[in-house]
Short mmCIF file of C-alpha atoms and ligand atoms in Angstrom, two decimals:
data_model
loop_
_atom_site.label_atom_id
_atom_site.label_comp_id
_atom_site.label_asym_id
_atom_site.label_seq_id
_atom_site.Cartn_x
_atom_site.Cartn_y
_atom_site.Cartn_z
CA MET A 206 0.00 0.00 0.00
CA SER A 207 1.33 3.46 -0.81
CA LEU A 208 1.98 6.11 1.82
CA ALA A 209 -1.05 8.08 0.62
CA ALA A 210 -3.25 5.00 0.89
CA ASP A 211 -1.89 4.31 4.41
CA PHE A 212 -2.77 7.87 5.32
CA ILE A 213 -6.32 7.54 3.99
CA GLN A 214 -6.75 4.21 5.78
CA LEU A 215 -5.69 5.89 9.07
CA PHE A 216 -8.56 8.36 8.89
CA TYR A 217 -11.07 6.38 6.88
CA PRO A 218 -10.46 2.75 7.80
CA ARG A 219 -12.16 0.31 5.46
CA TYR A 220 -14.14 -2.48 7.04
CA CYS A 221 -14.95 -5.99 5.90
CA HIS A 222 -18.64 -6.14 5.02
CA GLY A 223 -18.76 -9.71 6.28
CA CYS A 224 -17.32 -9.29 9.80
CA GLN A 225 -16.62 -5.56 10.37
CA ARG A 226 -12.89 -6.13 10.95
CA THR A 227 -10.53 -3.53 9.48
CA LEU A 228 -9.29 -4.56 6.07
CA VAL A 229 -5.53 -4.84 5.61
CA ALA A 230 -3.46 -4.07 2.53
CA GLY A 231 -4.50 -6.18 -0.44
CA GLU A 232 -7.98 -6.88 0.95
CA ASN A 233 -10.98 -5.31 -0.70
CA VAL A 234 -14.63 -5.28 0.49
CA ILE A 235 -14.44 -8.77 2.09
CA CYS A 236 -11.52 -9.90 4.28
CA THR A 237 -9.42 -12.99 3.59
CA HIS A 238 -10.91 -14.80 6.56
CA CYS A 239 -14.51 -14.23 5.39
CA LEU A 240 -13.61 -15.12 1.79
CA ALA A 241 -12.21 -18.45 2.96
CA GLY A 242 -15.40 -19.19 4.87
CA LEU A 243 -17.97 -18.29 2.18
CA PRO A 244 -20.61 -21.04 1.95
CA LYS A 245 -20.02 -21.97 -1.69
CA THR A 246 -22.34 -24.39 -3.47
CA ASP A 247 -19.88 -25.47 -6.21
CA TYR A 248 -23.00 -25.89 -8.37
CA HIS A 249 -21.15 -24.67 -11.47
CA ARG A 250 -19.34 -28.02 -11.46
CA LEU A 251 -22.66 -29.89 -11.33
CA PRO A 252 -24.78 -29.27 -14.47
CA GLU A 253 -28.00 -30.72 -13.00
CA ASN A 254 -27.70 -28.95 -9.64
CA PRO A 255 -30.77 -27.98 -7.54
CA VAL A 256 -31.02 -24.47 -9.06
CA TRP A 257 -30.92 -25.86 -12.60
CA GLN A 258 -33.56 -28.44 -11.63
CA ARG A 259 -35.77 -25.75 -10.15
CA LEU A 260 -35.84 -23.91 -13.49
CA ALA A 261 -35.36 -26.58 -16.15
CA ASN A 262 -38.91 -27.94 -16.24
CA ARG A 263 -40.28 -24.38 -16.57
CA ILE A 264 -37.96 -22.68 -19.08
CA PRO A 265 -35.16 -23.96 -21.30
CA VAL A 266 -31.98 -23.08 -19.41
CA THR A 267 -28.54 -24.18 -20.53
CA GLN A 268 -26.66 -23.58 -17.29
CA ALA A 269 -28.10 -22.36 -14.02
CA PHE A 270 -26.44 -22.10 -10.65
CA ALA A 271 -26.11 -20.10 -7.47
CA TYR A 272 -22.66 -19.32 -6.11
CA LEU A 273 -23.44 -19.28 -2.35
CA LYS A 274 -25.95 -20.67 0.10
CA PHE A 275 -28.16 -18.09 1.80
CA ARG A 276 -28.75 -18.72 5.50
CA LYS A 277 -30.64 -16.50 7.92
CA GLY A 278 -28.12 -14.59 10.03
CA GLY A 279 -25.20 -15.80 7.90
CA ILE A 280 -22.52 -13.88 6.06
CA VAL A 281 -24.36 -14.00 2.72
CA GLN A 282 -27.40 -12.32 4.26
CA ARG A 283 -25.16 -9.61 5.78
CA LEU A 284 -23.39 -8.96 2.48
CA LEU A 285 -26.61 -8.78 0.48
CA HIS A 286 -28.27 -6.55 3.06
CA GLN A 287 -25.35 -4.09 2.88
CA LEU A 288 -25.48 -4.27 -0.91
CA LYS A 289 -29.21 -3.63 -1.17
CA TYR A 290 -30.06 -1.32 1.70
CA ASN A 291 -26.91 0.48 2.88
CA HIS A 292 -25.61 1.84 -0.39
CA HIS A 293 -22.61 -0.40 -0.94
CA PRO A 294 -22.67 -1.18 -4.67
CA GLU A 295 -18.99 -2.23 -4.43
CA ILE A 296 -20.13 -5.44 -2.68
CA GLY A 297 -22.04 -6.43 -5.81
CA VAL A 298 -19.05 -5.78 -8.04
CA ALA A 299 -16.77 -7.74 -5.67
CA LEU A 300 -19.16 -10.71 -5.60
CA GLY A 301 -19.40 -10.56 -9.39
CA HIS A 302 -15.60 -10.73 -9.60
CA LEU A 303 -15.57 -13.76 -7.28
CA VAL A 304 -18.15 -15.65 -9.33
CA GLY A 305 -16.40 -14.72 -12.56
CA ARG A 306 -13.03 -15.99 -11.33
CA GLU A 307 -14.67 -19.16 -10.03
CA VAL A 308 -16.33 -20.06 -13.35
CA ASN A 309 -13.65 -18.78 -15.71
CA ASP A 310 -12.28 -22.26 -16.39
CA THR A 311 -15.77 -23.73 -16.98
CA PRO A 312 -16.87 -23.73 -20.64
CA HIS A 313 -19.97 -21.57 -21.02
CA GLY A 314 -20.37 -19.67 -24.30
CA TRP A 315 -22.18 -16.67 -22.76
CA GLU A 316 -22.23 -13.65 -25.07
CA ILE A 317 -24.00 -10.94 -23.10
CA ILE A 318 -24.82 -10.46 -19.41
CA VAL A 319 -28.26 -9.06 -18.48
CA PRO A 320 -29.20 -8.26 -14.87
CA VAL A 321 -32.75 -8.85 -13.62
CA PRO A 322 -34.10 -5.28 -13.61
CA LEU A 323 -35.59 -3.27 -10.79
CA HIS A 324 -38.47 -0.95 -11.48
CA GLU A 325 -37.05 2.47 -12.35
CA SER A 326 -38.59 4.13 -9.26
CA ARG A 327 -36.93 1.59 -6.97
CA ARG A 328 -33.63 1.81 -8.84
CA ARG A 329 -33.61 5.57 -8.47
CA ARG A 330 -34.34 5.40 -4.76
CA ARG A 331 -31.61 2.80 -4.17
CA GLY A 332 -29.21 4.59 -6.50
CA TYR A 333 -28.42 1.45 -8.49
CA ASN A 334 -29.69 -2.03 -9.27
CA GLN A 335 -27.80 -4.53 -7.10
CA SER A 336 -28.01 -7.20 -9.82
CA ALA A 337 -26.45 -4.76 -12.28
CA GLN A 338 -23.47 -4.41 -9.92
CA LEU A 339 -23.10 -8.19 -9.96
CA ALA A 340 -23.33 -8.12 -13.76
CA ARG A 341 -20.64 -5.44 -13.89
CA GLY A 342 -18.28 -7.53 -11.73
CA LEU A 343 -18.95 -10.67 -13.77
CA SER A 344 -18.41 -8.74 -16.98
CA GLU A 345 -15.04 -7.43 -15.76
CA ALA A 346 -13.92 -10.90 -14.66
CA LEU A 347 -15.09 -12.74 -17.78
CA GLY A 348 -14.55 -10.11 -20.48
CA ILE A 349 -18.18 -10.39 -21.68
CA PRO A 350 -20.30 -7.24 -22.20
CA TRP A 351 -23.21 -6.46 -19.87
CA ASP A 352 -26.20 -4.22 -20.43
CA GLU A 353 -28.84 -3.16 -17.92
CA SER A 354 -31.02 -1.37 -20.47
CA ILE A 355 -32.19 -4.50 -22.35
CA SER A 356 -34.61 -5.89 -19.80
CA ILE A 357 -36.86 -3.53 -17.84
CA ARG A 358 -39.54 -3.88 -15.20
CA THR A 359 -42.73 -2.15 -16.31
CA GLN A 360 -44.63 -2.48 -13.04
CA ARG A 361 -43.72 -2.11 -9.43
CA THR A 362 -44.20 -5.32 -7.53
CA GLU A 363 -44.47 -5.81 -3.83
CA THR A 364 -41.91 -7.96 -2.09
CA GLN A 365 -42.06 -11.69 -2.81
CA THR A 366 -41.00 -12.67 0.68
CA LYS A 367 -44.39 -13.64 2.08
CA ARG A 368 -45.78 -15.29 -1.06
CA ASN A 369 -45.97 -18.92 -2.03
CA ARG A 370 -44.71 -20.24 -5.33
CA LEU A 371 -47.90 -19.70 -7.34
CA GLU A 372 -48.44 -16.20 -5.91
CA ARG A 373 -44.83 -15.32 -6.68
CA TRP A 374 -45.28 -16.37 -10.28
CA ARG A 375 -48.54 -14.38 -10.70
CA ASN A 376 -46.84 -11.40 -9.09
CA VAL A 377 -44.06 -11.25 -11.71
CA GLU A 378 -45.64 -12.93 -14.74
CA HIS A 379 -46.34 -9.70 -16.64
CA VAL A 380 -43.87 -7.19 -15.22
CA PHE A 381 -40.90 -7.54 -17.57
CA ALA A 382 -40.30 -6.10 -21.01
CA VAL A 383 -37.42 -6.16 -23.48
CA THR A 384 -36.33 -2.80 -24.89
CA SER A 385 -33.86 -3.91 -27.53
CA THR A 386 -34.17 -7.20 -29.37
CA ASP A 387 -31.06 -6.43 -31.47
CA ALA A 388 -28.83 -6.66 -28.42
CA ILE A 389 -29.85 -10.25 -27.64
CA GLN A 390 -30.82 -11.59 -31.08
CA GLY A 391 -29.30 -15.05 -31.61
CA LYS A 392 -27.16 -14.73 -28.49
CA HIS A 393 -26.52 -16.89 -25.47
CA VAL A 394 -27.68 -14.57 -22.68
CA LEU A 395 -26.51 -14.85 -19.08
CA LEU A 396 -29.22 -13.58 -16.74
CA VAL A 397 -27.98 -12.43 -13.32
CA ASP A 398 -29.91 -12.06 -10.07
CA ASP A 399 -29.00 -11.72 -6.40
CA VAL A 400 -31.05 -14.39 -4.63
CA ILE A 401 -33.03 -17.25 -6.13
CA THR A 402 -35.89 -18.61 -4.04
CA THR A 403 -38.66 -20.24 -6.10
CA GLY A 404 -37.14 -18.97 -9.35
CA ALA A 405 -40.34 -17.14 -10.40
CA THR A 406 -38.49 -13.88 -11.11
CA VAL A 407 -35.72 -15.33 -13.29
CA GLU A 408 -38.29 -17.55 -14.98
CA ALA A 409 -40.49 -14.57 -15.98
CA CYS A 410 -37.56 -12.37 -16.98
CA GLY A 411 -35.74 -15.19 -18.80
CA ARG A 412 -38.88 -16.16 -20.71
CA HIS A 413 -39.09 -12.62 -22.09
CA LEU A 414 -35.48 -12.73 -23.25
CA LEU A 415 -36.09 -16.05 -25.05
CA GLU A 416 -39.33 -14.80 -26.61
CA HIS A 417 -37.48 -11.74 -27.90
CA GLY A 418 -34.74 -13.52 -29.76
CA ALA A 419 -32.19 -14.85 -27.27
CA ARG A 420 -30.86 -18.15 -28.64
CA GLN A 421 -29.94 -19.64 -25.28
CA LEU A 422 -30.41 -18.67 -21.66
CA SER A 423 -28.21 -19.32 -18.64
CA VAL A 424 -28.80 -18.06 -15.11
CA VAL A 425 -26.34 -17.10 -12.38
CA CYS A 426 -27.50 -16.06 -8.93
CA ILE A 427 -25.30 -15.02 -6.06
CA ALA A 428 -27.20 -17.03 -3.48
CA GLU A 429 -29.71 -19.81 -3.21
CA ALA A 430 -32.36 -19.51 -0.51
CA GLN A 431 -34.14 -22.66 0.60
ZN1 ZN B 633 -14.44 -10.39 7.27
#
């Protein structure tokens, strides 16, 4: 670390978003200790993993996986909470980098990365779309373009948390639209979301992308909730 960076760190110490410990030189966003303990699924090594199975009988997905397991009170919940509600978009980018590095040696064929959109009013209030930050990180790690203007959410939806699977599907069935078919025409699209629960959201959004010209669809989520 340079002298100037040491000086900045003295007055503005950077904390790990997983455990609140002060980050040391070379650490960024998440400390080495927390990185080593992330509850990884390793689903990208398992083509017919539980996330793929959840989606495959509903929409044609080539690959689908979640990188981490979401547990109540666990580190993944803390990271995603900071990302979504405390204005820390850098957590999304960092997680995107981690996923990208993890899957870089796995053959995939993805050509463009599309984040699941937020409604514009929510995006403006939050300042960014957390899934777009993940897409940005993945794009940087994999060298594949990303675009958050292709898929949009035309209606505000209430939170999915208290809904069952059928209600979740009805809640999101008609809320997505595609703005530019040229951008996805004939392409293998990688759709990115933060947490997958029933899969209703990625199913509805992914269906739109396929109906508007995407040749193939794959799905990457940061975390799988049970
Ligand atoms: Zn930590």
